[in-house]
Coordinates of C-alpha atoms in Angstrom, one line a residue:
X1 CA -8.1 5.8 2.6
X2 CA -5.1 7.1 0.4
X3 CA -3.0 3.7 -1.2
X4 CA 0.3 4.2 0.9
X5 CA 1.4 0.8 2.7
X6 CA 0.2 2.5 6.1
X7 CA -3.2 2.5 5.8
X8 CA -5.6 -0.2 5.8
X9 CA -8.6 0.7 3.3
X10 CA -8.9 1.3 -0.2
X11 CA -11.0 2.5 -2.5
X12 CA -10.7 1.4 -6.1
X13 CA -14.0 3.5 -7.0
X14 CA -14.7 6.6 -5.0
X15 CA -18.1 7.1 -5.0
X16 CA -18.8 10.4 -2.6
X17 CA -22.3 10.5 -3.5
X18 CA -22.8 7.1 -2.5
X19 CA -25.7 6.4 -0.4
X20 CA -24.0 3.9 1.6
X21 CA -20.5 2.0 1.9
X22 CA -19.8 -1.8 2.1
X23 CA -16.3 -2.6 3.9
X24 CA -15.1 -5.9 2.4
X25 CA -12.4 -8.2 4.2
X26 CA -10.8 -11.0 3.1
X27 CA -9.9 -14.1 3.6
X28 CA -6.6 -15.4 4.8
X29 CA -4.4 -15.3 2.6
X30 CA -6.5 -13.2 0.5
X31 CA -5.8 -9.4 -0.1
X32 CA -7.9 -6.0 -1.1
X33 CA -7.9 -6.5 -4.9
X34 CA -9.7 -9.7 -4.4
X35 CA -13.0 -7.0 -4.1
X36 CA -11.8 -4.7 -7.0
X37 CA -14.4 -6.2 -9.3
X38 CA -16.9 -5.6 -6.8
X39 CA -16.2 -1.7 -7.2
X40 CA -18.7 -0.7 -9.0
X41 CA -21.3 -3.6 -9.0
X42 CA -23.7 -2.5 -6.1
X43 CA -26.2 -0.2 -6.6
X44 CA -25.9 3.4 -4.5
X45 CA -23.0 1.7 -2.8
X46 CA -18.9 2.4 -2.6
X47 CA -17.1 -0.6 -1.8
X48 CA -14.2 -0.4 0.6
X49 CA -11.9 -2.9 0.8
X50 CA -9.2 -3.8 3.6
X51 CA -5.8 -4.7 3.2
X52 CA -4.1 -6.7 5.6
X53 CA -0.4 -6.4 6.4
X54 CA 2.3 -8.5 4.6
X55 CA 1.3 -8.5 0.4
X56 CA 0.2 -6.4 -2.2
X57 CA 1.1 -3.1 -1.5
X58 CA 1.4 -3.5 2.3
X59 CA 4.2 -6.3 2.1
X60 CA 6.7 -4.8 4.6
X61 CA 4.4 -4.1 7.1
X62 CA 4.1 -5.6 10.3
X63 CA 1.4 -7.9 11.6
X64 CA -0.5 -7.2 14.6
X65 CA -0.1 -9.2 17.5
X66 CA -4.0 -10.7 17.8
X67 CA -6.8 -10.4 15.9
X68 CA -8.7 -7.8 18.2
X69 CA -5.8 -5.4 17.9
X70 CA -6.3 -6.2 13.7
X71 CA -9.7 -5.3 14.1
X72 CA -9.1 -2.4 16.3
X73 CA -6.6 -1.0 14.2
X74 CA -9.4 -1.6 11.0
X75 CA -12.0 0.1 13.6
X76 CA -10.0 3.3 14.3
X77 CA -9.1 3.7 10.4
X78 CA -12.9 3.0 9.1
X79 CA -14.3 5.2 12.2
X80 CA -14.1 8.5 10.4
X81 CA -15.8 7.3 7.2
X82 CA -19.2 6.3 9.1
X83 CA -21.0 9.8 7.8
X84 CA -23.0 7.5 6.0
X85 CA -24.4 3.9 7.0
X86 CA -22.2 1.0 6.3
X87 CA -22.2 -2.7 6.2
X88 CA -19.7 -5.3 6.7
X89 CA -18.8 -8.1 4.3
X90 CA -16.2 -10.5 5.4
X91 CA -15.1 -14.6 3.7
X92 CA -13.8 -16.6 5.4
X93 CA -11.3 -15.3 8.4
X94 CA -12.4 -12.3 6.9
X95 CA -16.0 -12.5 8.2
X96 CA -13.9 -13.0 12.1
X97 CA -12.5 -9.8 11.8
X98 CA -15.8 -8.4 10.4
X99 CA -17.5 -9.4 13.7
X100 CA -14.7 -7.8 15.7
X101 CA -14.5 -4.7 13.9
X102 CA -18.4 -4.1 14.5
X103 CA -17.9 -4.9 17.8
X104 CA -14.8 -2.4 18.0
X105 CA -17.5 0.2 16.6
X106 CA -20.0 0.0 18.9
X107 CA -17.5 0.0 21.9
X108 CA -16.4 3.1 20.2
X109 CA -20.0 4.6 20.4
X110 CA -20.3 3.9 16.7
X111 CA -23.2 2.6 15.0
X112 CA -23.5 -0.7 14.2
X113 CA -23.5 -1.9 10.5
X114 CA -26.4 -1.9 8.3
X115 CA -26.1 -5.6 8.0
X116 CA -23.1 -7.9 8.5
X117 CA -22.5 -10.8 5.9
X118 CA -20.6 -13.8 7.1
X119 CA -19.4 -15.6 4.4
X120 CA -17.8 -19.4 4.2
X121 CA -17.1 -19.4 8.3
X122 CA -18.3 -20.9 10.9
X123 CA -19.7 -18.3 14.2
X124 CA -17.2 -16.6 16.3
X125 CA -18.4 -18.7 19.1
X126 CA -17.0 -21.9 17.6
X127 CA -13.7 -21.1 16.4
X128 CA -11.6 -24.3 17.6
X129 CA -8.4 -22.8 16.8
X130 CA -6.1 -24.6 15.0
X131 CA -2.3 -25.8 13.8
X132 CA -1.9 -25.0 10.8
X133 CA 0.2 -21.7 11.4
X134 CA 2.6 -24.5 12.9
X135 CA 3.3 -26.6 10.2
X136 CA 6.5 -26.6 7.8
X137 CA 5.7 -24.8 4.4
X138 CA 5.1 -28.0 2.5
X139 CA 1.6 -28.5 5.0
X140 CA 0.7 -24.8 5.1
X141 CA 1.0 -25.2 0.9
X142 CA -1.1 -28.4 1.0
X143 CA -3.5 -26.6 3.0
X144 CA -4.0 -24.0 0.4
X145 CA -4.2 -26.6 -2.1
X146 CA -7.2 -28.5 -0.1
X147 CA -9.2 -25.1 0.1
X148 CA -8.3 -24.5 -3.6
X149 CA -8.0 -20.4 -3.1
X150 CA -4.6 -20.3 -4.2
X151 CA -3.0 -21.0 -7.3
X152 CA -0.8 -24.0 -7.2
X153 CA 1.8 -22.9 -10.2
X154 CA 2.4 -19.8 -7.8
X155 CA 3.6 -21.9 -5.3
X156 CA 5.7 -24.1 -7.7
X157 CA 8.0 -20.4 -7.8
X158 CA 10.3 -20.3 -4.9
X159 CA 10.3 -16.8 -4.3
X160 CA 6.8 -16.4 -4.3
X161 CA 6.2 -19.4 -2.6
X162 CA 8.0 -18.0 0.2
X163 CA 6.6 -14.8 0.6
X164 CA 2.8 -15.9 0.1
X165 CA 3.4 -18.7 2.7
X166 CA 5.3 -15.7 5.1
X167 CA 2.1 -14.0 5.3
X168 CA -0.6 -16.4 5.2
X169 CA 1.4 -18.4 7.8
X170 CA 0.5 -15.2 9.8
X171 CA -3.3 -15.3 8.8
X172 CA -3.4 -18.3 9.9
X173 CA -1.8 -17.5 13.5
X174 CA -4.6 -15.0 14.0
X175 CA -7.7 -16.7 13.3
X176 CA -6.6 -20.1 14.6
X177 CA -5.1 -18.5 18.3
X178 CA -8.2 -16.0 18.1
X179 CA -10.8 -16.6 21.1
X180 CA -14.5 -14.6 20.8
X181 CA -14.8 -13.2 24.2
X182 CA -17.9 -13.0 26.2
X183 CA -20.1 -9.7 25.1
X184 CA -23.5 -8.8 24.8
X185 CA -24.3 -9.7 20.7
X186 CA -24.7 -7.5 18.3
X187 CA -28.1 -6.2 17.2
X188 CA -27.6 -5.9 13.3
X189 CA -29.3 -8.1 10.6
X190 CA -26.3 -11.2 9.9
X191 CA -26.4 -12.4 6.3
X192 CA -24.4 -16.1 6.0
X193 CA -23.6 -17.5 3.0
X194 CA -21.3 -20.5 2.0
X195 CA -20.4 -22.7 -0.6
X196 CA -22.7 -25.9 -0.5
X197 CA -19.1 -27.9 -1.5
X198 CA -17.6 -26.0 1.3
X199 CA -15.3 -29.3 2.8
X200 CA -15.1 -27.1 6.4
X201 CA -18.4 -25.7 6.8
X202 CA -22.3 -26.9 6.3
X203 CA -25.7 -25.1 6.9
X204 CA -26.0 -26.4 9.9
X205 CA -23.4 -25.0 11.7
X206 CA -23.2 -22.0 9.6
X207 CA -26.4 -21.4 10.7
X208 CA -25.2 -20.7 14.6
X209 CA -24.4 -17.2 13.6
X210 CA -27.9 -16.7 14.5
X211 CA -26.4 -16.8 18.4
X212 CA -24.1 -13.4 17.6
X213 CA -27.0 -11.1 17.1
X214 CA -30.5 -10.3 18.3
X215 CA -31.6 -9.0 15.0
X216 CA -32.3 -10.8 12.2
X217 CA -30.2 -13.8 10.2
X218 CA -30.8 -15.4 6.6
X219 CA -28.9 -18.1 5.3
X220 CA -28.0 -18.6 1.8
X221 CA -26.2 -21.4 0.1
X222 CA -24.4 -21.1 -3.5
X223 CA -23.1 -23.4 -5.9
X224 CA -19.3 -24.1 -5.3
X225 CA -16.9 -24.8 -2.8
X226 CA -15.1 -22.9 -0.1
X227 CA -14.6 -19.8 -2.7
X228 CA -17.7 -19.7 -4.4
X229 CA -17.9 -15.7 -4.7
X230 CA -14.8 -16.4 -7.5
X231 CA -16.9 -18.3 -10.1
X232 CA -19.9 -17.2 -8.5
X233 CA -19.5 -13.2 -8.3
X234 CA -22.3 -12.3 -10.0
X235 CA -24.4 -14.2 -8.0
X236 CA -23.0 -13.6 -4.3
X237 CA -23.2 -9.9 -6.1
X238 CA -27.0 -10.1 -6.3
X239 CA -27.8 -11.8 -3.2
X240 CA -25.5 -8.5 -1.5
X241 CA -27.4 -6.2 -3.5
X242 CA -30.9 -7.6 -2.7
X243 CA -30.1 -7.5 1.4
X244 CA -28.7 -3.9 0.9
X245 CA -32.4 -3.3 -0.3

């Protein structure tokens, strides 16, 4: 969990005497310091936060080839770290590869999380895939401009425009070519929450995460649009909190 470019978790608040530990993911295009705020805002609780390949501090590493091998890769790092119960917190794509890597787990003879939130996607079971990974830059910028999770005067700078798109182009190839195979569900409690402005996802089908567990599921909507945790952090921080128990 140290902070060189090889490893995929970090910790921006060590808490050893935590009683439990959240893993956070991100969503595409997204990156670990997105959760540093969240650090020390949850009661008896270290948060962990993944970082993918390609920015921040990883930005000359090199993507995996699928999203199961992401996940397994995430899986094998997080593995040694389960000496206390965990849960799973993932937005967006990010709540994808949260499914997987619980699933990795438990085909690892791993426990299963404490509770896994899904945040602003729709079920692994839906996933249509998608073309966005094959458009030129100027429709994978406009696509970031629809969401509204990226800043646009960013991309007005061309050298930054070119390496954010590099790497969320890749996001993008992993959660649209990604496929949920067939698997017994999991058996944790699934938290989903979502933006009730969210232009890509409503209640309704949010609510078909129900279908990826046999345990438990709670829905909970918050003011906002696709990234509602931004404006919203104290909030989504409290509605975390409260499900933690």
């Amino acid at each position: 969990m140290e902070n060189g470019s090889a490893t995929w978790l970090r910790s921006f608040v060590p808490r050893p005497d935590a009683e439990r530990r959240i893993v956070c993911l991100a969503h595409g295009g997204g990156g670990a310091t997105g959760f540093r705020p969240w650090a020390q805002a949850l009661p008896g609780t270290e948060v962990i936060a993944v970082q993918y390949p390609g920015r921040e501090d990883r930005v000359a590493d090199a993507f995996p080839p699928d999203l199961a091998a992401m996940a397994a890769l995430i899986a094998d790092e997080l593995a040694p770290l389960l000496d206390r119960p965990y849960a799973l917190f993932g937005h967006s794509m990010g709540a994808t590869v949260a499914h997987e890597v619980a699933h990795a787990l438990r085909d690892r003879g791993r426990p299963e999380p404490l509770r896994l939130f899904a945040s602003g996607r729709e079920a692994p079971h839906d996933e249509e895939g998608g073309k966005v990974h094959l458009m030129d830059d100027d429709g994978l910028a406009e696509e970031l401009r629809r969401l509204g999770g990226t800043d646009a005067e960013v991309l007005r700078v061309p050298e930054l425009r070119a390496m954010i798109l590099a790497y969320v182009r890749e996001d993008y190839r992993l959660i649209e070519t990604y496929r949920a195979p067939y698997r017994p569900p999991l058996t944790c409690p699934v938290s989903v929450f979502l933006g009730a402005a969210d232009p890509d996802l409503d209640p309704a089908r949010a609510s078909r995460w129900a279908e990826s567990t046999t345990g438990p599921t709670d829905l909970r909507v918050f003011p906002g649009d696709h990234f509602y945790l931004v404006p919203h952090r104290a909030e989504t921080l409290d509605a975390v909190a409260a499900a933690l128990g």
